[in-house]
């Protein structure tokens, strides 16, 4: 079994991982009982991993959120969704592979699922455009959300993108307009909408499927108005200052929970979701079922009014915090 790739700040675990691999190989090649030594090393590695991940900086959380083995939208759907059927196309000639959607069941409840989809390797990332959706992707998402609203299907969205695609062709096809229309139309939906930031939630690309009754976020995910690299390039003309920008942007789950932007931060297994994806899937499913049970008790009018009040109060709260920060500076 190949050893999982380690991030830069996990390097203290490298020697332990190598020793564990050597002992496992010894156990396979001989009849020597090494279970006790193996248990001790695995326990030590787990303890050190917990210590590392309990003190991650925002810049390090970004690395975890972008990890190539982190579970994607389709991974989570396959973990806990029965009878999944993917739906394609925006009915205007496009079928963006960076944004996937379809119908399925969460337990006994039929739902519509939409989410950004990245790739595992370079070839798949190119096919998925690195999870950066084009206008056709957001129009496909809106078509599917209209379908859900018509047939009274709750909507579950999964956010994992560095941002909407910013190429010339995307701008020519109306990228900003497509996202803006999604924002407007999601406020009128009469069905429950739950959005979860499963990896990197960047800029308007995340907001295009992010207007929700409940916004959830994994512990080591990030949610930001612009990537730290872009922010550093704009403010200091130096992308190398991305770690400082990440601190200032307040992009972590704990920061955003305090600001009232997210409703719940979901815990991750030690080492992040990429270390125990099935456990992460169980955590996400339990949270979705719990929030969905609460929202299904509300009428369409109550959902729309609550959604509007939530985002209006959130905007005022963040504006006040920004003003306080300016006065302090």
PDB file of C-alpha atoms in Angstrom:
ATOM      1  CA  UNK A   1       0.000   0.000   0.000  1.00  0.00           C
ATOM      2  CA  UNK A   2       1.594   3.339  -1.067  1.00  0.00           C
ATOM      3  CA  UNK A   3       2.186   5.898   1.622  1.00  0.00           C
ATOM      4  CA  UNK A   4      -0.113   8.916   1.457  1.00  0.00           C
ATOM      5  CA  UNK A   5       1.583  12.138   0.310  1.00  0.00           C
ATOM      6  CA  UNK A   6       2.497  14.439   3.180  1.00  0.00           C
ATOM      7  CA  UNK A   7       2.191  18.213   3.135  1.00  0.00           C
ATOM      8  CA  UNK A   8       5.159  20.444   3.926  1.00  0.00           C
ATOM      9  CA  UNK A   9       4.185  21.005   7.571  1.00  0.00           C
ATOM     10  CA  UNK A  10       3.697  17.261   8.036  1.00  0.00           C
ATOM     11  CA  UNK A  11       7.388  16.566   7.399  1.00  0.00           C
ATOM     12  CA  UNK A  12       8.007  15.673  11.093  1.00  0.00           C
ATOM     13  CA  UNK A  13       5.877  12.602  10.383  1.00  0.00           C
ATOM     14  CA  UNK A  14       8.043  11.401   7.493  1.00  0.00           C
ATOM     15  CA  UNK A  15      10.517   9.418   9.600  1.00  0.00           C
ATOM     16  CA  UNK A  16       7.714   7.771  11.575  1.00  0.00           C
ATOM     17  CA  UNK A  17       5.851   6.877   8.381  1.00  0.00           C
ATOM     18  CA  UNK A  18       9.009   5.315   6.958  1.00  0.00           C
ATOM     19  CA  UNK A  19       9.549   3.242  10.118  1.00  0.00           C
ATOM     20  CA  UNK A  20       5.934   2.062  10.042  1.00  0.00           C
ATOM     21  CA  UNK A  21       6.303   1.039   6.384  1.00  0.00           C
ATOM     22  CA  UNK A  22       9.524  -0.864   7.144  1.00  0.00           C
ATOM     23  CA  UNK A  23       7.928  -2.757  10.036  1.00  0.00           C
ATOM     24  CA  UNK A  24       4.898  -3.634   7.923  1.00  0.00           C
ATOM     25  CA  UNK A  25       7.202  -4.933   5.206  1.00  0.00           C
ATOM     26  CA  UNK A  26       9.093  -6.989   7.802  1.00  0.00           C
ATOM     27  CA  UNK A  27       5.829  -8.486   9.042  1.00  0.00           C
ATOM     28  CA  UNK A  28       4.915  -9.482   5.474  1.00  0.00           C
ATOM     29  CA  UNK A  29       8.309 -10.987   4.709  1.00  0.00           C
ATOM     30  CA  UNK A  30       8.775 -12.955   7.948  1.00  0.00           C
ATOM     31  CA  UNK A  31       6.865 -14.582  10.763  1.00  0.00           C
ATOM     32  CA  UNK A  32       8.200 -12.169  13.377  1.00  0.00           C
ATOM     33  CA  UNK A  33       5.489 -10.666  15.571  1.00  0.00           C
ATOM     34  CA  UNK A  34       5.939  -6.905  15.352  1.00  0.00           C
ATOM     35  CA  UNK A  35       2.379  -5.919  16.278  1.00  0.00           C
ATOM     36  CA  UNK A  36       3.453  -4.255  19.525  1.00  0.00           C
ATOM     37  CA  UNK A  37       6.127  -2.099  17.905  1.00  0.00           C
ATOM     38  CA  UNK A  38       3.761  -1.238  15.078  1.00  0.00           C
ATOM     39  CA  UNK A  39       1.033  -0.193  17.516  1.00  0.00           C
ATOM     40  CA  UNK A  40       3.441   2.034  19.448  1.00  0.00           C
ATOM     41  CA  UNK A  41       4.676   3.817  16.318  1.00  0.00           C
ATOM     42  CA  UNK A  42       1.160   4.260  14.913  1.00  0.00           C
ATOM     43  CA  UNK A  43      -0.022   5.692  18.230  1.00  0.00           C
ATOM     44  CA  UNK A  44       2.924   8.113  18.287  1.00  0.00           C
ATOM     45  CA  UNK A  45       2.286   9.155  14.676  1.00  0.00           C
ATOM     46  CA  UNK A  46      -1.394   9.740  15.422  1.00  0.00           C
ATOM     47  CA  UNK A  47      -0.562  11.857  18.468  1.00  0.00           C
ATOM     48  CA  UNK A  48       1.911  13.996  16.515  1.00  0.00           C
ATOM     49  CA  UNK A  49      -0.571  14.373  13.651  1.00  0.00           C
ATOM     50  CA  UNK A  50      -3.200  15.644  16.093  1.00  0.00           C
ATOM     51  CA  UNK A  51      -0.741  18.137  17.553  1.00  0.00           C
ATOM     52  CA  UNK A  52       0.149  19.437  14.093  1.00  0.00           C
ATOM     53  CA  UNK A  53      -3.431  19.786  12.865  1.00  0.00           C
ATOM     54  CA  UNK A  54      -4.700  21.445  16.025  1.00  0.00           C
ATOM     55  CA  UNK A  55      -2.373  24.385  15.436  1.00  0.00           C
ATOM     56  CA  UNK A  56      -2.631  24.981  11.688  1.00  0.00           C
ATOM     57  CA  UNK A  57      -2.276  28.521  10.374  1.00  0.00           C
ATOM     58  CA  UNK A  58      -4.732  29.805   7.726  1.00  0.00           C
ATOM     59  CA  UNK A  59      -2.057  29.314   5.048  1.00  0.00           C
ATOM     60  CA  UNK A  60      -1.596  25.687   6.129  1.00  0.00           C
ATOM     61  CA  UNK A  61      -5.356  25.119   6.117  1.00  0.00           C
ATOM     62  CA  UNK A  62      -5.360  26.221   2.486  1.00  0.00           C
ATOM     63  CA  UNK A  63      -2.856  23.457   1.714  1.00  0.00           C
ATOM     64  CA  UNK A  64      -5.150  20.926   3.385  1.00  0.00           C
ATOM     65  CA  UNK A  65      -8.190  22.276   1.537  1.00  0.00           C
ATOM     66  CA  UNK A  66      -6.326  21.908  -1.779  1.00  0.00           C
ATOM     67  CA  UNK A  67      -4.933  18.439  -1.057  1.00  0.00           C
ATOM     68  CA  UNK A  68      -5.331  16.271  -4.198  1.00  0.00           C
ATOM     69  CA  UNK A  69      -6.652  13.340  -2.127  1.00  0.00           C
ATOM     70  CA  UNK A  70      -9.294  15.388  -0.327  1.00  0.00           C
ATOM     71  CA  UNK A  71     -12.776  13.942  -1.020  1.00  0.00           C
ATOM     72  CA  UNK A  72     -14.564  15.700  -3.865  1.00  0.00           C
ATOM     73  CA  UNK A  73     -18.237  16.296  -4.597  1.00  0.00           C
ATOM     74  CA  UNK A  74     -18.613  13.009  -6.481  1.00  0.00           C
ATOM     75  CA  UNK A  75     -16.741  11.152  -3.733  1.00  0.00           C
ATOM     76  CA  UNK A  76     -19.189  12.348  -1.086  1.00  0.00           C
ATOM     77  CA  UNK A  77     -22.193  11.665  -3.295  1.00  0.00           C
ATOM     78  CA  UNK A  78     -21.057   8.090  -3.857  1.00  0.00           C
ATOM     79  CA  UNK A  79     -20.437   7.629  -0.116  1.00  0.00           C
ATOM     80  CA  UNK A  80     -23.907   8.432   1.157  1.00  0.00           C
ATOM     81  CA  UNK A  81     -26.299   9.036  -1.729  1.00  0.00           C
ATOM     82  CA  UNK A  82     -28.417   6.224  -3.171  1.00  0.00           C
ATOM     83  CA  UNK A  83     -29.812   6.104  -6.721  1.00  0.00           C
ATOM     84  CA  UNK A  84     -27.556   8.936  -7.941  1.00  0.00           C
ATOM     85  CA  UNK A  85     -28.297  10.021 -11.518  1.00  0.00           C
ATOM     86  CA  UNK A  86     -26.151  12.778 -12.995  1.00  0.00           C
ATOM     87  CA  UNK A  87     -27.925  15.336 -15.177  1.00  0.00           C
ATOM     88  CA  UNK A  88     -26.107  17.214 -17.929  1.00  0.00           C
ATOM     89  CA  UNK A  89     -26.244  20.424 -19.907  1.00  0.00           C
ATOM     90  CA  UNK A  90     -27.523  23.975 -19.526  1.00  0.00           C
ATOM     91  CA  UNK A  91     -29.805  23.632 -22.595  1.00  0.00           C
ATOM     92  CA  UNK A  92     -27.764  26.347 -24.313  1.00  0.00           C
ATOM     93  CA  UNK A  93     -25.125  24.099 -25.821  1.00  0.00           C
ATOM     94  CA  UNK A  94     -22.808  23.692 -22.815  1.00  0.00           C
ATOM     95  CA  UNK A  95     -22.128  20.938 -20.281  1.00  0.00           C
ATOM     96  CA  UNK A  96     -19.449  22.206 -17.924  1.00  0.00           C
ATOM     97  CA  UNK A  97     -17.522  19.337 -16.286  1.00  0.00           C
ATOM     98  CA  UNK A  98     -16.259  21.599 -13.488  1.00  0.00           C
ATOM     99  CA  UNK A  99     -19.746  21.756 -11.986  1.00  0.00           C
ATOM    100  CA  UNK A 100     -21.734  18.531 -11.653  1.00  0.00           C
ATOM    101  CA  UNK A 101     -25.314  17.926 -10.581  1.00  0.00           C
ATOM    102  CA  UNK A 102     -28.053  15.354 -10.457  1.00  0.00           C
ATOM    103  CA  UNK A 103     -30.780  13.713  -8.401  1.00  0.00           C
ATOM    104  CA  UNK A 104     -30.495  11.045  -5.752  1.00  0.00           C
ATOM    105  CA  UNK A 105     -31.670   9.978  -2.313  1.00  0.00           C
ATOM    106  CA  UNK A 106     -30.312  10.888   1.089  1.00  0.00           C
ATOM    107  CA  UNK A 107     -31.821   8.082   3.113  1.00  0.00           C
ATOM    108  CA  UNK A 108     -35.502   8.120   2.141  1.00  0.00           C
ATOM    109  CA  UNK A 109     -35.468  11.761   1.026  1.00  0.00           C
ATOM    110  CA  UNK A 110     -35.144  12.572  -2.713  1.00  0.00           C
ATOM    111  CA  UNK A 111     -32.706  15.470  -3.171  1.00  0.00           C
ATOM    112  CA  UNK A 112     -30.936  17.443  -5.870  1.00  0.00           C
ATOM    113  CA  UNK A 113     -27.142  17.599  -5.500  1.00  0.00           C
ATOM    114  CA  UNK A 114     -24.855  20.158  -7.157  1.00  0.00           C
ATOM    115  CA  UNK A 115     -21.158  20.778  -6.623  1.00  0.00           C
ATOM    116  CA  UNK A 116     -17.805  21.829  -8.014  1.00  0.00           C
ATOM    117  CA  UNK A 117     -15.637  18.943  -9.168  1.00  0.00           C
ATOM    118  CA  UNK A 118     -11.838  18.960  -9.295  1.00  0.00           C
ATOM    119  CA  UNK A 119      -9.595  16.199 -10.632  1.00  0.00           C
ATOM    120  CA  UNK A 120      -7.136  13.856  -8.942  1.00  0.00           C
ATOM    121  CA  UNK A 121      -4.279  14.350 -11.419  1.00  0.00           C
ATOM    122  CA  UNK A 122      -3.255  16.824 -14.101  1.00  0.00           C
ATOM    123  CA  UNK A 123      -5.170  15.113 -16.887  1.00  0.00           C
ATOM    124  CA  UNK A 124      -8.413  15.000 -14.914  1.00  0.00           C
ATOM    125  CA  UNK A 125      -7.906  18.529 -13.608  1.00  0.00           C
ATOM    126  CA  UNK A 126      -7.574  19.824 -17.161  1.00  0.00           C
ATOM    127  CA  UNK A 127     -10.802  18.020 -18.095  1.00  0.00           C
ATOM    128  CA  UNK A 128     -12.529  19.509 -15.043  1.00  0.00           C
ATOM    129  CA  UNK A 129     -10.859  22.920 -15.527  1.00  0.00           C
ATOM    130  CA  UNK A 130      -9.444  22.638 -11.994  1.00  0.00           C
ATOM    131  CA  UNK A 131     -12.950  23.046 -10.552  1.00  0.00           C
ATOM    132  CA  UNK A 132     -13.379  26.527 -12.059  1.00  0.00           C
ATOM    133  CA  UNK A 133     -16.846  26.673 -13.596  1.00  0.00           C
ATOM    134  CA  UNK A 134     -17.731  28.614 -16.739  1.00  0.00           C
ATOM    135  CA  UNK A 135     -21.005  30.516 -17.318  1.00  0.00           C
ATOM    136  CA  UNK A 136     -22.446  27.305 -18.761  1.00  0.00           C
ATOM    137  CA  UNK A 137     -21.776  25.555 -15.462  1.00  0.00           C
ATOM    138  CA  UNK A 138     -23.686  28.122 -13.430  1.00  0.00           C
ATOM    139  CA  UNK A 139     -26.543  28.111 -15.931  1.00  0.00           C
ATOM    140  CA  UNK A 140     -26.641  24.318 -15.692  1.00  0.00           C
ATOM    141  CA  UNK A 141     -26.786  24.631 -11.901  1.00  0.00           C
ATOM    142  CA  UNK A 142     -29.661  27.107 -12.147  1.00  0.00           C
ATOM    143  CA  UNK A 143     -31.564  24.840 -14.535  1.00  0.00           C
ATOM    144  CA  UNK A 144     -31.236  21.974 -12.073  1.00  0.00           C
ATOM    145  CA  UNK A 145     -32.267  24.170  -9.136  1.00  0.00           C
ATOM    146  CA  UNK A 146     -35.379  25.254 -11.046  1.00  0.00           C
ATOM    147  CA  UNK A 147     -36.093  21.557 -11.621  1.00  0.00           C
ATOM    148  CA  UNK A 148     -35.750  20.922  -7.875  1.00  0.00           C
ATOM    149  CA  UNK A 149     -38.023  23.849  -7.041  1.00  0.00           C
ATOM    150  CA  UNK A 150     -40.684  22.582  -9.459  1.00  0.00           C
ATOM    151  CA  UNK A 151     -40.682  19.072  -8.010  1.00  0.00           C
ATOM    152  CA  UNK A 152     -40.082  20.133  -4.367  1.00  0.00           C
ATOM    153  CA  UNK A 153     -36.666  18.501  -4.029  1.00  0.00           C
ATOM    154  CA  UNK A 154     -34.334  19.880  -1.315  1.00  0.00           C
ATOM    155  CA  UNK A 155     -31.053  21.139  -2.745  1.00  0.00           C
ATOM    156  CA  UNK A 156     -27.614  20.166  -1.419  1.00  0.00           C
ATOM    157  CA  UNK A 157     -24.640  22.064  -2.844  1.00  0.00           C
ATOM    158  CA  UNK A 158     -20.933  21.309  -2.349  1.00  0.00           C
ATOM    159  CA  UNK A 159     -18.454  24.157  -2.750  1.00  0.00           C
ATOM    160  CA  UNK A 160     -14.864  23.389  -3.804  1.00  0.00           C
ATOM    161  CA  UNK A 161     -13.363  25.892  -6.235  1.00  0.00           C
ATOM    162  CA  UNK A 162     -10.567  28.466  -6.335  1.00  0.00           C
ATOM    163  CA  UNK A 163     -13.058  30.712  -8.146  1.00  0.00           C
ATOM    164  CA  UNK A 164     -15.076  30.984 -11.319  1.00  0.00           C
ATOM    165  CA  UNK A 165     -13.100  30.640 -14.551  1.00  0.00           C
ATOM    166  CA  UNK A 166     -11.710  34.069 -15.478  1.00  0.00           C
ATOM    167  CA  UNK A 167     -10.744  33.397 -19.103  1.00  0.00           C
ATOM    168  CA  UNK A 168     -11.630  35.722 -21.973  1.00  0.00           C
ATOM    169  CA  UNK A 169     -14.232  33.348 -23.391  1.00  0.00           C
ATOM    170  CA  UNK A 170     -15.961  33.066 -20.017  1.00  0.00           C
ATOM    171  CA  UNK A 171     -16.189  36.845 -19.800  1.00  0.00           C
ATOM    172  CA  UNK A 172     -17.548  37.031 -23.348  1.00  0.00           C
ATOM    173  CA  UNK A 173     -20.217  34.468 -22.426  1.00  0.00           C
ATOM    174  CA  UNK A 174     -21.339  36.486 -19.396  1.00  0.00           C
ATOM    175  CA  UNK A 175     -19.586  35.012 -16.364  1.00  0.00           C
ATOM    176  CA  UNK A 176     -20.559  37.830 -14.000  1.00  0.00           C
ATOM    177  CA  UNK A 177     -24.159  37.859 -15.229  1.00  0.00           C
ATOM    178  CA  UNK A 178     -24.511  34.089 -14.815  1.00  0.00           C
ATOM    179  CA  UNK A 179     -23.339  34.221 -11.198  1.00  0.00           C
ATOM    180  CA  UNK A 180     -25.471  37.279 -10.425  1.00  0.00           C
ATOM    181  CA  UNK A 181     -28.590  35.604 -11.803  1.00  0.00           C
ATOM    182  CA  UNK A 182     -27.891  32.530  -9.650  1.00  0.00           C
ATOM    183  CA  UNK A 183     -27.599  34.717  -6.554  1.00  0.00           C
ATOM    184  CA  UNK A 184     -30.928  36.387  -7.314  1.00  0.00           C
ATOM    185  CA  UNK A 185     -32.784  33.232  -8.232  1.00  0.00           C
ATOM    186  CA  UNK A 186     -31.569  31.187  -5.251  1.00  0.00           C
ATOM    187  CA  UNK A 187     -33.315  33.664  -2.933  1.00  0.00           C
ATOM    188  CA  UNK A 188     -36.691  32.801  -4.461  1.00  0.00           C
ATOM    189  CA  UNK A 189     -36.394  29.002  -4.191  1.00  0.00           C
ATOM    190  CA  UNK A 190     -39.216  27.428  -2.159  1.00  0.00           C
ATOM    191  CA  UNK A 191     -37.229  24.359  -1.125  1.00  0.00           C
ATOM    192  CA  UNK A 192     -34.529  23.943   1.554  1.00  0.00           C
ATOM    193  CA  UNK A 193     -30.992  24.703   0.373  1.00  0.00           C
ATOM    194  CA  UNK A 194     -27.940  23.483   2.323  1.00  0.00           C
ATOM    195  CA  UNK A 195     -24.464  24.439   1.092  1.00  0.00           C
ATOM    196  CA  UNK A 196     -21.255  22.853   2.380  1.00  0.00           C
ATOM    197  CA  UNK A 197     -17.711  24.107   1.791  1.00  0.00           C
ATOM    198  CA  UNK A 198     -15.887  20.785   1.387  1.00  0.00           C
ATOM    199  CA  UNK A 199     -12.552  22.212   0.237  1.00  0.00           C
ATOM    200  CA  UNK A 200     -11.708  25.637  -1.104  1.00  0.00           C
ATOM    201  CA  UNK A 201     -14.525  28.183  -1.434  1.00  0.00           C
ATOM    202  CA  UNK A 202     -13.216  31.018  -3.546  1.00  0.00           C
ATOM    203  CA  UNK A 203     -14.824  34.281  -4.642  1.00  0.00           C
ATOM    204  CA  UNK A 204     -17.981  34.517  -6.766  1.00  0.00           C
ATOM    205  CA  UNK A 205     -17.349  31.017  -8.048  1.00  0.00           C
ATOM    206  CA  UNK A 206     -18.383  29.731  -4.616  1.00  0.00           C
ATOM    207  CA  UNK A 207     -21.282  32.173  -4.213  1.00  0.00           C
ATOM    208  CA  UNK A 208     -22.830  31.010  -7.496  1.00  0.00           C
ATOM    209  CA  UNK A 209     -24.165  27.934  -5.673  1.00  0.00           C
ATOM    210  CA  UNK A 210     -23.779  29.268  -2.130  1.00  0.00           C
ATOM    211  CA  UNK A 211     -26.980  31.148  -1.251  1.00  0.00           C
ATOM    212  CA  UNK A 212     -28.464  28.736   1.276  1.00  0.00           C
ATOM    213  CA  UNK A 213     -30.636  28.363   4.343  1.00  0.00           C
ATOM    214  CA  UNK A 214     -27.736  26.658   6.088  1.00  0.00           C
ATOM    215  CA  UNK A 215     -24.049  27.046   5.237  1.00  0.00           C
ATOM    216  CA  UNK A 216     -21.786  24.315   6.603  1.00  0.00           C
ATOM    217  CA  UNK A 217     -18.017  24.107   6.401  1.00  0.00           C
ATOM    218  CA  UNK A 218     -15.421  21.472   7.168  1.00  0.00           C
ATOM    219  CA  UNK A 219     -12.847  22.292   9.819  1.00  0.00           C
ATOM    220  CA  UNK A 220      -9.908  22.583   7.418  1.00  0.00           C
ATOM    221  CA  UNK A 221     -11.814  24.100   4.508  1.00  0.00           C
ATOM    222  CA  UNK A 222     -11.448  27.774   3.598  1.00  0.00           C
ATOM    223  CA  UNK A 223     -14.008  30.304   2.356  1.00  0.00           C
ATOM    224  CA  UNK A 224     -12.745  33.598   0.982  1.00  0.00           C
ATOM    225  CA  UNK A 225     -13.641  36.589  -1.158  1.00  0.00           C
ATOM    226  CA  UNK A 226     -10.407  36.099  -3.133  1.00  0.00           C
ATOM    227  CA  UNK A 227      -7.541  33.647  -3.005  1.00  0.00           C
ATOM    228  CA  UNK A 228      -4.698  34.772  -0.699  1.00  0.00           C
ATOM    229  CA  UNK A 229      -2.351  34.756  -3.704  1.00  0.00           C
ATOM    230  CA  UNK A 230      -4.628  37.128  -5.610  1.00  0.00           C
ATOM    231  CA  UNK A 231      -5.127  39.321  -2.552  1.00  0.00           C
ATOM    232  CA  UNK A 232      -1.373  39.572  -1.955  1.00  0.00           C
ATOM    233  CA  UNK A 233      -0.770  40.401  -5.612  1.00  0.00           C
ATOM    234  CA  UNK A 234      -3.346  43.201  -5.470  1.00  0.00           C
ATOM    235  CA  UNK A 235      -2.347  44.706  -2.121  1.00  0.00           C
ATOM    236  CA  UNK A 236       1.423  44.229  -2.117  1.00  0.00           C
ATOM    237  CA  UNK A 237       2.129  43.225  -5.723  1.00  0.00           C
ATOM    238  CA  UNK A 238       3.798  40.146  -4.283  1.00  0.00           C
ATOM    239  CA  UNK A 239       2.091  36.739  -4.357  1.00  0.00           C
ATOM    240  CA  UNK A 240       4.743  35.527  -1.916  1.00  0.00           C
ATOM    241  CA  UNK A 241       2.898  37.362   0.851  1.00  0.00           C
ATOM    242  CA  UNK A 242      -0.069  35.012   0.519  1.00  0.00           C
ATOM    243  CA  UNK A 243       0.354  33.697   4.129  1.00  0.00           C
ATOM    244  CA  UNK A 244      -0.040  37.261   5.492  1.00  0.00           C
ATOM    245  CA  UNK A 245      -3.079  37.765   3.267  1.00  0.00           C
ATOM    246  CA  UNK A 246      -4.591  34.497   4.490  1.00  0.00           C
ATOM    247  CA  UNK A 247      -4.304  35.716   8.094  1.00  0.00           C
ATOM    248  CA  UNK A 248      -5.931  39.059   7.288  1.00  0.00           C
ATOM    249  CA  UNK A 249      -8.784  37.623   5.212  1.00  0.00           C
ATOM    250  CA  UNK A 250     -10.171  35.497   8.082  1.00  0.00           C
ATOM    251  CA  UNK A 251     -10.946  32.520   5.896  1.00  0.00           C
ATOM    252  CA  UNK A 252     -11.042  29.668   8.416  1.00  0.00           C
ATOM    253  CA  UNK A 253     -14.097  27.954   9.836  1.00  0.00           C
ATOM    254  CA  UNK A 254     -13.637  29.351  13.349  1.00  0.00           C
ATOM    255  CA  UNK A 255     -13.292  32.913  12.020  1.00  0.00           C
ATOM    256  CA  UNK A 256     -16.355  32.637   9.801  1.00  0.00           C
ATOM    257  CA  UNK A 257     -18.444  31.001  12.508  1.00  0.00           C
ATOM    258  CA  UNK A 258     -17.647  33.977  14.752  1.00  0.00           C
ATOM    259  CA  UNK A 259     -18.624  36.374  11.968  1.00  0.00           C
ATOM    260  CA  UNK A 260     -21.930  34.587  11.485  1.00  0.00           C
ATOM    261  CA  UNK A 261     -21.126  33.617   7.895  1.00  0.00           C
ATOM    262  CA  UNK A 262     -21.345  29.847   8.452  1.00  0.00           C
ATOM    263  CA  UNK A 263     -23.864  27.984  10.595  1.00  0.00           C
ATOM    264  CA  UNK A 264     -21.736  25.004  11.594  1.00  0.00           C
ATOM    265  CA  UNK A 265     -18.117  23.876  11.324  1.00  0.00           C
ATOM    266  CA  UNK A 266     -17.847  20.115  10.825  1.00  0.00           C
ATOM    267  CA  UNK A 267     -14.916  18.344  12.541  1.00  0.00           C
ATOM    268  CA  UNK A 268     -12.415  16.469  10.394  1.00  0.00           C
ATOM    269  CA  UNK A 269     -10.500  13.272  11.178  1.00  0.00           C
ATOM    270  CA  UNK A 270      -6.965  13.708  12.475  1.00  0.00           C
ATOM    271  CA  UNK A 271      -4.863  14.602   9.443  1.00  0.00           C
ATOM    272  CA  UNK A 272      -7.783  16.009   7.472  1.00  0.00           C
ATOM    273  CA  UNK A 273     -10.499  14.442   5.346  1.00  0.00           C
ATOM    274  CA  UNK A 274      -7.928  12.981   2.952  1.00  0.00           C
ATOM    275  CA  UNK A 275      -6.707  10.643   5.735  1.00  0.00           C
ATOM    276  CA  UNK A 276     -10.133   9.170   6.507  1.00  0.00           C
ATOM    277  CA  UNK A 277     -12.599  10.040   3.719  1.00  0.00           C
ATOM    278  CA  UNK A 278     -15.245   7.535   4.830  1.00  0.00           C
ATOM    279  CA  UNK A 279     -15.307   9.059   8.304  1.00  0.00           C
ATOM    280  CA  UNK A 280     -15.641  12.501   6.732  1.00  0.00           C
ATOM    281  CA  UNK A 281     -18.547  11.215   4.640  1.00  0.00           C
ATOM    282  CA  UNK A 282     -20.329   9.949   7.740  1.00  0.00           C
ATOM    283  CA  UNK A 283     -19.856  13.300   9.470  1.00  0.00           C
ATOM    284  CA  UNK A 284     -21.224  15.192   6.478  1.00  0.00           C
ATOM    285  CA  UNK A 285     -24.202  12.875   6.021  1.00  0.00           C
ATOM    286  CA  UNK A 286     -25.206  13.176   9.683  1.00  0.00           C
ATOM    287  CA  UNK A 287     -25.033  16.981   9.519  1.00  0.00           C
ATOM    288  CA  UNK A 288     -27.027  17.156   6.272  1.00  0.00           C
ATOM    289  CA  UNK A 289     -29.749  14.872   7.603  1.00  0.00           C
ATOM    290  CA  UNK A 290     -29.998  16.865  10.836  1.00  0.00           C
ATOM    291  CA  UNK A 291     -30.273  20.271   9.158  1.00  0.00           C
ATOM    292  CA  UNK A 292     -32.562  18.968   6.433  1.00  0.00           C
ATOM    293  CA  UNK A 293     -34.994  17.536   9.002  1.00  0.00           C
ATOM    294  CA  UNK A 294     -35.267  21.004  10.583  1.00  0.00           C
ATOM    295  CA  UNK A 295     -35.709  22.854   7.286  1.00  0.00           C
ATOM    296  CA  UNK A 296     -38.355  20.485   5.926  1.00  0.00           C
ATOM    297  CA  UNK A 297     -40.674  21.656   8.708  1.00  0.00           C
ATOM    298  CA  UNK A 298     -40.745  25.167   7.191  1.00  0.00           C
ATOM    299  CA  UNK A 299     -42.964  26.378   4.362  1.00  0.00           C
ATOM    300  CA  UNK A 300     -41.595  27.811   1.130  1.00  0.00           C
ATOM    301  CA  UNK A 301     -42.501  31.335   2.238  1.00  0.00           C
ATOM    302  CA  UNK A 302     -40.742  30.873   5.578  1.00  0.00           C
ATOM    303  CA  UNK A 303     -37.631  29.566   3.822  1.00  0.00           C
ATOM    304  CA  UNK A 304     -37.457  32.536   1.452  1.00  0.00           C
ATOM    305  CA  UNK A 305     -38.051  35.085   4.204  1.00  0.00           C
ATOM    306  CA  UNK A 306     -35.507  33.430   6.479  1.00  0.00           C
ATOM    307  CA  UNK A 307     -32.920  33.288   3.686  1.00  0.00           C
ATOM    308  CA  UNK A 308     -33.354  36.991   2.982  1.00  0.00           C
ATOM    309  CA  UNK A 309     -33.135  37.981   6.667  1.00  0.00           C
ATOM    310  CA  UNK A 310     -30.079  35.833   7.181  1.00  0.00           C
ATOM    311  CA  UNK A 311     -28.047  37.356   4.365  1.00  0.00           C
ATOM    312  CA  UNK A 312     -29.177  40.900   5.131  1.00  0.00           C
ATOM    313  CA  UNK A 313     -28.158  40.618   8.802  1.00  0.00           C
ATOM    314  CA  UNK A 314     -24.917  38.874   7.810  1.00  0.00           C
ATOM    315  CA  UNK A 315     -24.053  41.759   5.508  1.00  0.00           C
ATOM    316  CA  UNK A 316     -24.713  44.353   8.230  1.00  0.00           C
ATOM    317  CA  UNK A 317     -22.650  42.381  10.769  1.00  0.00           C
ATOM    318  CA  UNK A 318     -19.638  42.065   8.447  1.00  0.00           C
ATOM    319  CA  UNK A 319     -19.912  45.735   7.453  1.00  0.00           C
ATOM    320  CA  UNK A 320     -19.818  46.752  11.140  1.00  0.00           C
ATOM    321  CA  UNK A 321     -16.818  44.491  11.785  1.00  0.00           C
ATOM    322  CA  UNK A 322     -14.999  45.996   8.797  1.00  0.00           C
ATOM    323  CA  UNK A 323     -15.729  49.510  10.051  1.00  0.00           C
ATOM    324  CA  UNK A 324     -14.417  48.626  13.516  1.00  0.00           C
ATOM    325  CA  UNK A 325     -11.239  47.219  11.955  1.00  0.00           C
ATOM    326  CA  UNK A 326     -10.730  50.439   9.958  1.00  0.00           C
ATOM    327  CA  UNK A 327     -11.145  52.574  13.071  1.00  0.00           C
ATOM    328  CA  UNK A 328      -8.691  50.366  14.986  1.00  0.00           C
ATOM    329  CA  UNK A 329      -6.161  50.684  12.172  1.00  0.00           C
TER     330      UNK A 329
END
